[in-house]
Amino acid sequence: MGLFNVTHPASFLLTGIPGLESLHPWLAGPLCVMYAVALGGNTLILQAVQVEPTLHFLSMLSFSDTAMSMATLPTVLRTFCLDARRIAFDACLIQMFLILSFSMMESGILLAMSFDRYVAICDPLRYATVLTNEFIAGMGLTVTARSFITLFPLPFLIKRLPVCRSSVLSHSYCLHPDMMKLSCADITINSIYGLFVLASTFGMDLLFIFLSYVFILCSVMAIASHEERLKALNTCVSHILAVLAFYVPMIGVSIVHRFGKQVPRYVHVLMSNVYLFVPPVLNPLIYSAKTKEIRRAIFSLKM
């Protein structure tokens, strides 16, 4: 089948949680609360960062979390609250691209934040000269450009595939693997490129984050004072929790997807939802609780 007679459905049908359709009205309430916490908490942090402009990376993280929530909110709430499951084909492509882009941006921002912690602990005297406003802005632009350039081919790789098996997606939002599996053509290129994207971005980010903490721990262990060690490590707690909130659900989803063939379908969907919804909800709570600059800035906003 050539590229000029590829057939696509006019729209896809989204799915909530298979097997738990009767519970969708009950799940709508918790989902609304999660979205409210994610959007409200991250918006508050973005406002607070204007009062404390030194927290550049945190503003980037809050922006990506807010954007991720906004990208999934329309279809998720329509599916669970109104049972309005239909989404146009091109709109689905756009949502898929946005979800992956903001997720990759978050991964890159977490890597940049680990570099920030590395310089602050391992070479504190050079922190102000290394982490300049220009350098931080450059890192932000690099993370954004990487996401766009790396993921730009994906919508076109999907659009080249004829969809003839079904038009029903297995989530309440559009994902690349979900759309890819509906094709009746060879999806090898899509699979290889998807694996390449995961390994070269998320995988490399996680590796460098791990290495940065290896160097941080080596530097901290060289500190003679036990109190100073704890003080240095305490500055990393928020970032470590944010990394765990992002990567643990992602790794869990990957493991279940590859090795959990006998696991009920609703478990796959629930874990995918956890991966997308938990970081935007937890990150503002983590940083508000552990970062005194954020608490001070939020207090000044209220005043």
PDB file of C-alpha atoms in Angstrom:
ATOM      1  CA  MET A   1       0.000   0.000   0.000  1.00  0.00           C
ATOM      2  CA  GLY A   2       1.566   3.296  -1.062  1.00  0.00           C
ATOM      3  CA  LEU A   3       1.778   6.532   0.832  1.00  0.00           C
ATOM      4  CA  PHE A   4      -0.881   8.130  -1.392  1.00  0.00           C
ATOM      5  CA  ASN A   5      -3.681   5.687  -0.581  1.00  0.00           C
ATOM      6  CA  VAL A   6      -3.099   5.295   3.147  1.00  0.00           C
ATOM      7  CA  THR A   7      -6.413   5.155   4.966  1.00  0.00           C
ATOM      8  CA  HIS A   8      -7.066   6.610   8.406  1.00  0.00           C
ATOM      9  CA  PRO A   9     -10.201   6.782  10.501  1.00  0.00           C
ATOM     10  CA  ALA A  10     -11.710  10.245  10.824  1.00  0.00           C
ATOM     11  CA  SER A  11     -11.462   9.828  14.581  1.00  0.00           C
ATOM     12  CA  PHE A  12     -10.435   7.461  17.353  1.00  0.00           C
ATOM     13  CA  LEU A  13     -12.448   6.225  20.306  1.00  0.00           C
ATOM     14  CA  LEU A  14     -10.730   6.659  23.655  1.00  0.00           C
ATOM     15  CA  THR A  15     -11.146   4.215  26.530  1.00  0.00           C
ATOM     16  CA  GLY A  16     -11.226   4.847  30.253  1.00  0.00           C
ATOM     17  CA  ILE A  17     -10.242   1.816  32.324  1.00  0.00           C
ATOM     18  CA  PRO A  18     -11.287  -1.464  30.646  1.00  0.00           C
ATOM     19  CA  GLY A  19     -13.418  -3.621  32.907  1.00  0.00           C
ATOM     20  CA  LEU A  20     -14.086  -0.758  35.307  1.00  0.00           C
ATOM     21  CA  GLU A  21     -16.486   1.270  33.156  1.00  0.00           C
ATOM     22  CA  SER A  22     -19.119   1.258  35.906  1.00  0.00           C
ATOM     23  CA  LEU A  23     -16.660   3.049  38.199  1.00  0.00           C
ATOM     24  CA  HIS A  24     -15.850   5.877  35.775  1.00  0.00           C
ATOM     25  CA  PRO A  25     -18.282   8.371  37.426  1.00  0.00           C
ATOM     26  CA  TRP A  26     -16.675   7.608  40.789  1.00  0.00           C
ATOM     27  CA  LEU A  27     -13.159   7.985  39.381  1.00  0.00           C
ATOM     28  CA  ALA A  28     -14.023  11.354  37.850  1.00  0.00           C
ATOM     29  CA  GLY A  29     -13.968  13.038  41.278  1.00  0.00           C
ATOM     30  CA  PRO A  30     -10.436  11.952  42.259  1.00  0.00           C
ATOM     31  CA  LEU A  31      -9.199  12.831  38.765  1.00  0.00           C
ATOM     32  CA  CYS A  32     -10.632  16.348  39.078  1.00  0.00           C
ATOM     33  CA  VAL A  33      -8.927  16.728  42.467  1.00  0.00           C
ATOM     34  CA  MET A  34      -5.600  15.565  40.989  1.00  0.00           C
ATOM     35  CA  TYR A  35      -5.870  18.029  38.120  1.00  0.00           C
ATOM     36  CA  ALA A  36      -6.786  20.832  40.535  1.00  0.00           C
ATOM     37  CA  VAL A  37      -3.762  20.060  42.741  1.00  0.00           C
ATOM     38  CA  ALA A  38      -1.429  19.753  39.738  1.00  0.00           C
ATOM     39  CA  LEU A  39      -2.578  22.937  37.991  1.00  0.00           C
ATOM     40  CA  GLY A  40      -3.075  24.981  41.156  1.00  0.00           C
ATOM     41  CA  GLY A  41       0.138  23.835  42.847  1.00  0.00           C
ATOM     42  CA  ASN A  42       2.371  24.328  39.818  1.00  0.00           C
ATOM     43  CA  THR A  43       0.783  27.681  38.976  1.00  0.00           C
ATOM     44  CA  LEU A  44       1.433  28.830  42.554  1.00  0.00           C
ATOM     45  CA  ILE A  45       5.065  27.752  42.290  1.00  0.00           C
ATOM     46  CA  LEU A  46       5.445  29.603  38.970  1.00  0.00           C
ATOM     47  CA  GLN A  47       4.161  32.744  40.673  1.00  0.00           C
ATOM     48  CA  ALA A  48       6.388  32.143  43.698  1.00  0.00           C
ATOM     49  CA  VAL A  49       9.481  31.758  41.514  1.00  0.00           C
ATOM     50  CA  GLN A  50       8.920  35.326  40.285  1.00  0.00           C
ATOM     51  CA  VAL A  51       9.509  36.400  43.873  1.00  0.00           C
ATOM     52  CA  GLU A  52      12.546  34.065  44.191  1.00  0.00           C
ATOM     53  CA  PRO A  53      14.103  34.279  40.689  1.00  0.00           C
ATOM     54  CA  THR A  54      17.060  32.063  41.679  1.00  0.00           C
ATOM     55  CA  LEU A  55      14.854  28.953  41.357  1.00  0.00           C
ATOM     56  CA  HIS A  56      15.047  28.846  37.570  1.00  0.00           C
ATOM     57  CA  PHE A  57      15.007  25.077  37.120  1.00  0.00           C
ATOM     58  CA  LEU A  58      12.019  24.684  39.415  1.00  0.00           C
ATOM     59  CA  SER A  59      10.041  27.101  37.255  1.00  0.00           C
ATOM     60  CA  MET A  60      10.898  24.976  34.198  1.00  0.00           C
ATOM     61  CA  LEU A  61       9.771  21.823  36.015  1.00  0.00           C
ATOM     62  CA  SER A  62       6.489  23.433  37.075  1.00  0.00           C
ATOM     63  CA  PHE A  63       5.893  24.671  33.540  1.00  0.00           C
ATOM     64  CA  SER A  64       6.368  21.200  32.045  1.00  0.00           C
ATOM     65  CA  ASP A  65       4.080  19.674  34.703  1.00  0.00           C
ATOM     66  CA  THR A  66       1.396  22.296  34.031  1.00  0.00           C
ATOM     67  CA  ALA A  67       1.674  21.774  30.279  1.00  0.00           C
ATOM     68  CA  MET A  68       1.495  17.983  30.691  1.00  0.00           C
ATOM     69  CA  SER A  69      -1.685  18.291  32.754  1.00  0.00           C
ATOM     70  CA  MET A  70      -3.240  20.652  30.208  1.00  0.00           C
ATOM     71  CA  ALA A  71      -2.362  18.281  27.354  1.00  0.00           C
ATOM     72  CA  THR A  72      -4.246  15.348  28.901  1.00  0.00           C
ATOM     73  CA  LEU A  73      -7.033  17.155  30.783  1.00  0.00           C
ATOM     74  CA  PRO A  74      -9.545  17.668  27.916  1.00  0.00           C
ATOM     75  CA  THR A  75      -9.782  14.042  26.798  1.00  0.00           C
ATOM     76  CA  VAL A  76      -9.431  12.436  30.240  1.00  0.00           C
ATOM     77  CA  LEU A  77     -12.217  14.447  31.851  1.00  0.00           C
ATOM     78  CA  ARG A  78     -14.463  14.123  28.780  1.00  0.00           C
ATOM     79  CA  THR A  79     -13.998  10.354  28.829  1.00  0.00           C
ATOM     80  CA  PHE A  80     -14.623   9.869  32.546  1.00  0.00           C
ATOM     81  CA  CYS A  81     -17.159  12.625  33.236  1.00  0.00           C
ATOM     82  CA  LEU A  82     -19.194  12.831  30.026  1.00  0.00           C
ATOM     83  CA  ASP A  83     -18.419   9.505  28.340  1.00  0.00           C
ATOM     84  CA  ALA A  84     -17.433  11.577  25.291  1.00  0.00           C
ATOM     85  CA  ARG A  85     -14.801   9.286  23.856  1.00  0.00           C
ATOM     86  CA  ARG A  86     -14.304  10.450  20.271  1.00  0.00           C
ATOM     87  CA  ILE A  87     -11.210  12.421  19.229  1.00  0.00           C
ATOM     88  CA  ALA A  88     -10.260  13.525  15.707  1.00  0.00           C
ATOM     89  CA  PHE A  89      -7.304  11.771  14.101  1.00  0.00           C
ATOM     90  CA  ASP A  90      -5.164  14.921  13.752  1.00  0.00           C
ATOM     91  CA  ALA A  91      -6.074  16.072  17.272  1.00  0.00           C
ATOM     92  CA  CYS A  92      -4.904  12.686  18.544  1.00  0.00           C
ATOM     93  CA  LEU A  93      -1.564  13.126  16.763  1.00  0.00           C
ATOM     94  CA  ILE A  94      -1.138  16.557  18.341  1.00  0.00           C
ATOM     95  CA  GLN A  95      -1.945  15.242  21.827  1.00  0.00           C
ATOM     96  CA  MET A  96       0.485  12.331  21.380  1.00  0.00           C
ATOM     97  CA  PHE A  97       3.240  14.758  20.357  1.00  0.00           C
ATOM     98  CA  LEU A  98       2.554  17.134  23.270  1.00  0.00           C
ATOM     99  CA  ILE A  99       2.474  14.354  25.895  1.00  0.00           C
ATOM    100  CA  LEU A 100       5.794  12.938  24.710  1.00  0.00           C
ATOM    101  CA  SER A 101       7.373  16.400  24.314  1.00  0.00           C
ATOM    102  CA  PHE A 102       6.543  17.629  27.805  1.00  0.00           C
ATOM    103  CA  SER A 103       7.487  14.268  29.309  1.00  0.00           C
ATOM    104  CA  MET A 104      10.880  14.424  27.587  1.00  0.00           C
ATOM    105  CA  MET A 105      11.288  18.039  28.655  1.00  0.00           C
ATOM    106  CA  GLU A 106      10.693  17.017  32.276  1.00  0.00           C
ATOM    107  CA  SER A 107      13.340  14.320  31.993  1.00  0.00           C
ATOM    108  CA  GLY A 108      15.833  16.839  30.617  1.00  0.00           C
ATOM    109  CA  ILE A 109      14.981  19.374  33.335  1.00  0.00           C
ATOM    110  CA  LEU A 110      15.550  16.752  36.037  1.00  0.00           C
ATOM    111  CA  LEU A 111      18.962  16.081  34.480  1.00  0.00           C
ATOM    112  CA  ALA A 112      19.748  19.818  34.486  1.00  0.00           C
ATOM    113  CA  MET A 113      18.694  20.012  38.150  1.00  0.00           C
ATOM    114  CA  SER A 114      21.061  17.148  39.002  1.00  0.00           C
ATOM    115  CA  PHE A 115      23.899  19.131  37.392  1.00  0.00           C
ATOM    116  CA  ASP A 116      22.845  22.117  39.497  1.00  0.00           C
ATOM    117  CA  ARG A 117      23.094  19.995  42.676  1.00  0.00           C
ATOM    118  CA  TYR A 118      26.451  18.566  41.531  1.00  0.00           C
ATOM    119  CA  VAL A 119      28.004  22.020  41.095  1.00  0.00           C
ATOM    120  CA  ALA A 120      26.457  23.338  44.333  1.00  0.00           C
ATOM    121  CA  ILE A 121      27.924  20.494  46.415  1.00  0.00           C
ATOM    122  CA  CYS A 122      31.088  19.441  44.584  1.00  0.00           C
ATOM    123  CA  ASP A 123      32.319  22.880  43.435  1.00  0.00           C
ATOM    124  CA  PRO A 124      30.370  25.486  45.442  1.00  0.00           C
ATOM    125  CA  LEU A 125      32.914  28.296  44.931  1.00  0.00           C
ATOM    126  CA  ARG A 126      32.289  28.243  41.177  1.00  0.00           C
ATOM    127  CA  TYR A 127      28.505  27.884  41.407  1.00  0.00           C
ATOM    128  CA  ALA A 128      27.734  31.533  40.639  1.00  0.00           C
ATOM    129  CA  THR A 129      30.145  31.652  37.704  1.00  0.00           C
ATOM    130  CA  VAL A 130      29.010  28.327  36.183  1.00  0.00           C
ATOM    131  CA  LEU A 131      25.238  28.531  36.727  1.00  0.00           C
ATOM    132  CA  THR A 132      24.748  31.980  35.205  1.00  0.00           C
ATOM    133  CA  ASN A 133      21.398  33.179  33.889  1.00  0.00           C
ATOM    134  CA  GLU A 134      22.658  32.784  30.330  1.00  0.00           C
ATOM    135  CA  PHE A 135      23.838  29.222  30.969  1.00  0.00           C
ATOM    136  CA  ILE A 136      20.523  28.250  32.577  1.00  0.00           C
ATOM    137  CA  ALA A 137      18.547  29.809  29.713  1.00  0.00           C
ATOM    138  CA  GLY A 138      20.717  27.902  27.258  1.00  0.00           C
ATOM    139  CA  MET A 139      20.029  24.629  29.070  1.00  0.00           C
ATOM    140  CA  GLY A 140      16.301  25.349  28.981  1.00  0.00           C
ATOM    141  CA  LEU A 141      16.400  26.045  25.241  1.00  0.00           C
ATOM    142  CA  THR A 142      18.490  22.907  24.657  1.00  0.00           C
ATOM    143  CA  VAL A 143      16.007  20.723  26.543  1.00  0.00           C
ATOM    144  CA  THR A 144      13.088  22.224  24.583  1.00  0.00           C
ATOM    145  CA  ALA A 145      14.842  21.917  21.217  1.00  0.00           C
ATOM    146  CA  ARG A 146      15.850  18.316  21.935  1.00  0.00           C
ATOM    147  CA  SER A 147      12.244  17.363  22.620  1.00  0.00           C
ATOM    148  CA  PHE A 148      10.932  19.003  19.450  1.00  0.00           C
ATOM    149  CA  ILE A 149      13.671  17.737  17.122  1.00  0.00           C
ATOM    150  CA  THR A 150      13.682  14.175  18.482  1.00  0.00           C
ATOM    151  CA  LEU A 151       9.902  13.756  18.395  1.00  0.00           C
ATOM    152  CA  PHE A 152       9.151  15.697  15.210  1.00  0.00           C
ATOM    153  CA  PRO A 153       9.204  12.543  12.997  1.00  0.00           C
ATOM    154  CA  LEU A 154       6.738  10.576  15.170  1.00  0.00           C
ATOM    155  CA  PRO A 155       3.452  12.084  13.898  1.00  0.00           C
ATOM    156  CA  PHE A 156       4.596  11.502  10.310  1.00  0.00           C
ATOM    157  CA  LEU A 157       5.626   7.921  11.105  1.00  0.00           C
ATOM    158  CA  ILE A 158       2.121   7.326  12.448  1.00  0.00           C
ATOM    159  CA  LYS A 159       0.425   9.106   9.546  1.00  0.00           C
ATOM    160  CA  ARG A 160       2.156   6.849   7.011  1.00  0.00           C
ATOM    161  CA  LEU A 161       0.522   3.763   8.559  1.00  0.00           C
ATOM    162  CA  PRO A 162      -2.892   2.565   7.380  1.00  0.00           C
ATOM    163  CA  VAL A 163      -5.319   1.990  10.256  1.00  0.00           C
ATOM    164  CA  CYS A 164      -7.658  -0.873   9.485  1.00  0.00           C
ATOM    165  CA  ARG A 165      -7.855  -3.105  12.555  1.00  0.00           C
ATOM    166  CA  SER A 166      -9.825  -0.870  14.892  1.00  0.00           C
ATOM    167  CA  SER A 167     -10.263   2.771  15.851  1.00  0.00           C
ATOM    168  CA  VAL A 168     -10.449   2.123  19.611  1.00  0.00           C
ATOM    169  CA  LEU A 169      -7.483   3.245  21.718  1.00  0.00           C
ATOM    170  CA  SER A 170      -6.861   1.631  25.094  1.00  0.00           C
ATOM    171  CA  HIS A 171      -6.319   4.845  27.096  1.00  0.00           C
ATOM    172  CA  SER A 172      -8.166   8.085  27.737  1.00  0.00           C
ATOM    173  CA  TYR A 173      -5.440   9.974  25.845  1.00  0.00           C
ATOM    174  CA  CYS A 174      -3.364   9.336  22.724  1.00  0.00           C
ATOM    175  CA  LEU A 175      -0.054   7.484  22.960  1.00  0.00           C
ATOM    176  CA  HIS A 176       2.344   6.435  20.205  1.00  0.00           C
ATOM    177  CA  PRO A 177       2.393   2.655  21.006  1.00  0.00           C
ATOM    178  CA  ASP A 178      -1.402   2.635  21.274  1.00  0.00           C
ATOM    179  CA  MET A 179      -1.928   4.240  17.860  1.00  0.00           C
ATOM    180  CA  MET A 180       0.873   2.230  16.244  1.00  0.00           C
ATOM    181  CA  LYS A 181      -0.689  -1.119  17.189  1.00  0.00           C
ATOM    182  CA  LEU A 182      -3.912  -0.331  15.303  1.00  0.00           C
ATOM    183  CA  SER A 183      -2.097  -0.455  11.977  1.00  0.00           C
ATOM    184  CA  CYS A 184      -2.264  -3.465   9.671  1.00  0.00           C
ATOM    185  CA  ALA A 185       1.079  -2.539   8.036  1.00  0.00           C
ATOM    186  CA  ASP A 186       4.665  -3.172   9.099  1.00  0.00           C
ATOM    187  CA  ILE A 187       5.420  -1.080  12.214  1.00  0.00           C
ATOM    188  CA  THR A 188       9.094  -2.037  12.529  1.00  0.00           C
ATOM    189  CA  ILE A 189      10.336   1.484  11.776  1.00  0.00           C
ATOM    190  CA  ASN A 190       7.988   2.971  14.383  1.00  0.00           C
ATOM    191  CA  SER A 191       9.069   0.426  16.993  1.00  0.00           C
ATOM    192  CA  ILE A 192      12.790   0.941  16.339  1.00  0.00           C
ATOM    193  CA  TYR A 193      12.479   4.715  16.376  1.00  0.00           C
ATOM    194  CA  GLY A 194      10.394   4.631  19.570  1.00  0.00           C
ATOM    195  CA  LEU A 195      13.026   2.463  21.271  1.00  0.00           C
ATOM    196  CA  PHE A 196      15.777   4.781  20.018  1.00  0.00           C
ATOM    197  CA  VAL A 197      13.966   7.809  21.477  1.00  0.00           C
ATOM    198  CA  LEU A 198      13.530   6.098  24.862  1.00  0.00           C
ATOM    199  CA  ALA A 199      17.159   4.950  25.064  1.00  0.00           C
ATOM    200  CA  SER A 200      18.805   8.137  23.747  1.00  0.00           C
ATOM    201  CA  THR A 201      16.790  10.571  25.867  1.00  0.00           C
ATOM    202  CA  PHE A 202      15.087   9.112  28.944  1.00  0.00           C
ATOM    203  CA  GLY A 203      17.663   6.339  29.320  1.00  0.00           C
ATOM    204  CA  MET A 204      20.679   8.636  28.949  1.00  0.00           C
ATOM    205  CA  ASP A 205      19.127  11.257  31.245  1.00  0.00           C
ATOM    206  CA  LEU A 206      18.611   8.672  33.986  1.00  0.00           C
ATOM    207  CA  LEU A 207      22.173   7.372  33.549  1.00  0.00           C
ATOM    208  CA  PHE A 208      23.702  10.854  33.897  1.00  0.00           C
ATOM    209  CA  ILE A 209      21.460  11.658  36.884  1.00  0.00           C
ATOM    210  CA  PHE A 210      22.719   8.473  38.542  1.00  0.00           C
ATOM    211  CA  LEU A 211      26.356   9.368  37.763  1.00  0.00           C
ATOM    212  CA  SER A 212      25.904  12.884  39.118  1.00  0.00           C
ATOM    213  CA  TYR A 213      24.735  11.455  42.436  1.00  0.00           C
ATOM    214  CA  VAL A 214      27.665   9.048  42.510  1.00  0.00           C
ATOM    215  CA  PHE A 215      29.988  12.087  42.345  1.00  0.00           C
ATOM    216  CA  ILE A 216      27.853  13.977  44.860  1.00  0.00           C
ATOM    217  CA  LEU A 217      28.023  11.091  47.343  1.00  0.00           C
ATOM    218  CA  CYS A 218      31.790  10.802  46.903  1.00  0.00           C
ATOM    219  CA  SER A 219      32.139  14.523  47.588  1.00  0.00           C
ATOM    220  CA  VAL A 220      29.789  14.413  50.591  1.00  0.00           C
ATOM    221  CA  MET A 221      31.584  11.430  52.151  1.00  0.00           C
ATOM    222  CA  ALA A 222      34.811  13.440  52.063  1.00  0.00           C
ATOM    223  CA  ILE A 223      33.262  16.026  54.399  1.00  0.00           C
ATOM    224  CA  ALA A 224      34.548  15.468  57.930  1.00  0.00           C
ATOM    225  CA  SER A 225      31.553  16.829  59.837  1.00  0.00           C
ATOM    226  CA  HIS A 226      28.523  14.547  60.107  1.00  0.00           C
ATOM    227  CA  GLU A 227      26.223  17.560  60.397  1.00  0.00           C
ATOM    228  CA  GLU A 228      27.671  19.114  57.247  1.00  0.00           C
ATOM    229  CA  ARG A 229      27.149  15.844  55.374  1.00  0.00           C
ATOM    230  CA  LEU A 230      23.482  15.762  56.344  1.00  0.00           C
ATOM    231  CA  LYS A 231      23.075  19.424  55.450  1.00  0.00           C
ATOM    232  CA  ALA A 232      24.572  18.838  51.990  1.00  0.00           C
ATOM    233  CA  LEU A 233      22.448  15.754  51.327  1.00  0.00           C
ATOM    234  CA  ASN A 234      19.314  17.515  52.562  1.00  0.00           C
ATOM    235  CA  THR A 235      19.609  19.985  49.688  1.00  0.00           C
ATOM    236  CA  CYS A 236      19.184  17.026  47.287  1.00  0.00           C
ATOM    237  CA  VAL A 237      16.119  15.433  48.890  1.00  0.00           C
ATOM    238  CA  SER A 238      13.526  17.338  46.850  1.00  0.00           C
ATOM    239  CA  HIS A 239      15.276  16.541  43.587  1.00  0.00           C
ATOM    240  CA  ILE A 240      15.708  12.861  44.471  1.00  0.00           C
ATOM    241  CA  LEU A 241      11.991  12.579  45.298  1.00  0.00           C
ATOM    242  CA  ALA A 242      11.071  14.302  42.022  1.00  0.00           C
ATOM    243  CA  VAL A 243      13.311  11.884  40.081  1.00  0.00           C
ATOM    244  CA  LEU A 244      11.715   8.893  41.821  1.00  0.00           C
ATOM    245  CA  ALA A 245       8.185  10.246  41.202  1.00  0.00           C
ATOM    246  CA  PHE A 246       8.978  10.546  37.491  1.00  0.00           C
ATOM    247  CA  TYR A 247      11.102   7.495  36.711  1.00  0.00           C
ATOM    248  CA  VAL A 248       9.677   4.799  39.024  1.00  0.00           C
ATOM    249  CA  PRO A 249       6.198   4.852  37.392  1.00  0.00           C
ATOM    250  CA  MET A 250       7.838   5.003  33.940  1.00  0.00           C
ATOM    251  CA  ILE A 251      10.010   1.956  34.637  1.00  0.00           C
ATOM    252  CA  GLY A 252       7.029   0.155  36.198  1.00  0.00           C
ATOM    253  CA  VAL A 253       4.923   0.769  33.093  1.00  0.00           C
ATOM    254  CA  SER A 254       7.744  -0.499  30.851  1.00  0.00           C
ATOM    255  CA  ILE A 255       8.199  -3.670  32.909  1.00  0.00           C
ATOM    256  CA  VAL A 256       4.474  -4.452  32.994  1.00  0.00           C
ATOM    257  CA  HIS A 257       4.151  -3.706  29.281  1.00  0.00           C
ATOM    258  CA  ARG A 258       7.023  -6.032  28.310  1.00  0.00           C
ATOM    259  CA  PHE A 259       6.742  -8.836  30.844  1.00  0.00           C
ATOM    260  CA  GLY A 260       3.228  -8.624  32.266  1.00  0.00           C
ATOM    261  CA  LYS A 261       1.314 -10.255  29.446  1.00  0.00           C
ATOM    262  CA  GLN A 262      -0.923 -12.081  31.930  1.00  0.00           C
ATOM    263  CA  VAL A 263      -1.632  -8.941  33.970  1.00  0.00           C
ATOM    264  CA  PRO A 264      -5.222  -7.631  33.522  1.00  0.00           C
ATOM    265  CA  ARG A 265      -5.540  -4.824  31.003  1.00  0.00           C
ATOM    266  CA  TYR A 266      -6.858  -2.363  33.583  1.00  0.00           C
ATOM    267  CA  VAL A 267      -3.551  -2.695  35.512  1.00  0.00           C
ATOM    268  CA  HIS A 268      -1.641  -1.511  32.416  1.00  0.00           C
ATOM    269  CA  VAL A 269      -3.976   1.456  32.034  1.00  0.00           C
ATOM    270  CA  LEU A 270      -3.896   2.374  35.727  1.00  0.00           C
ATOM    271  CA  MET A 271      -0.093   2.332  35.765  1.00  0.00           C
ATOM    272  CA  SER A 272       0.036   4.479  32.631  1.00  0.00           C
ATOM    273  CA  ASN A 273      -2.272   6.976  34.331  1.00  0.00           C
ATOM    274  CA  VAL A 274      -0.070   6.956  37.428  1.00  0.00           C
ATOM    275  CA  TYR A 275       2.960   7.728  35.248  1.00  0.00           C
ATOM    276  CA  LEU A 276       1.270  10.758  33.667  1.00  0.00           C
ATOM    277  CA  PHE A 277      -0.666  12.109  36.658  1.00  0.00           C
ATOM    278  CA  VAL A 278       1.531  11.502  39.718  1.00  0.00           C
ATOM    279  CA  PRO A 279       4.596  13.715  38.948  1.00  0.00           C
ATOM    280  CA  PRO A 280       2.562  16.905  38.264  1.00  0.00           C
ATOM    281  CA  VAL A 281       0.646  16.322  41.509  1.00  0.00           C
ATOM    282  CA  LEU A 282       3.598  15.369  43.726  1.00  0.00           C
ATOM    283  CA  ASN A 283       6.249  17.834  42.515  1.00  0.00           C
ATOM    284  CA  PRO A 284       4.626  21.037  43.864  1.00  0.00           C
ATOM    285  CA  LEU A 285       3.897  19.268  47.163  1.00  0.00           C
ATOM    286  CA  ILE A 286       7.488  17.998  47.426  1.00  0.00           C
ATOM    287  CA  TYR A 287       9.119  21.342  46.677  1.00  0.00           C
ATOM    288  CA  SER A 288       6.684  23.338  48.804  1.00  0.00           C
ATOM    289  CA  ALA A 289       7.427  21.078  51.772  1.00  0.00           C
ATOM    290  CA  LYS A 290      11.219  20.799  51.335  1.00  0.00           C
ATOM    291  CA  THR A 291      12.308  24.147  49.858  1.00  0.00           C
ATOM    292  CA  LYS A 292      12.302  27.043  52.285  1.00  0.00           C
ATOM    293  CA  GLU A 293      12.688  29.588  49.456  1.00  0.00           C
ATOM    294  CA  ILE A 294       9.417  28.351  47.956  1.00  0.00           C
ATOM    295  CA  ARG A 295       7.632  28.482  51.306  1.00  0.00           C
ATOM    296  CA  ARG A 296       8.926  32.002  51.891  1.00  0.00           C
ATOM    297  CA  ALA A 297       7.866  33.095  48.402  1.00  0.00           C
ATOM    298  CA  ILE A 298       4.390  31.545  48.755  1.00  0.00           C
ATOM    299  CA  PHE A 299       3.982  33.275  52.106  1.00  0.00           C
ATOM    300  CA  SER A 300       4.974  36.605  50.578  1.00  0.00           C
ATOM    301  CA  LEU A 301       2.409  36.078  47.782  1.00  0.00           C
ATOM    302  CA  LYS A 302      -0.325  35.542  50.366  1.00  0.00           C
ATOM    303  CA  MET A 303       0.746  38.727  52.134  1.00  0.00           C
TER     304      MET A 303
END
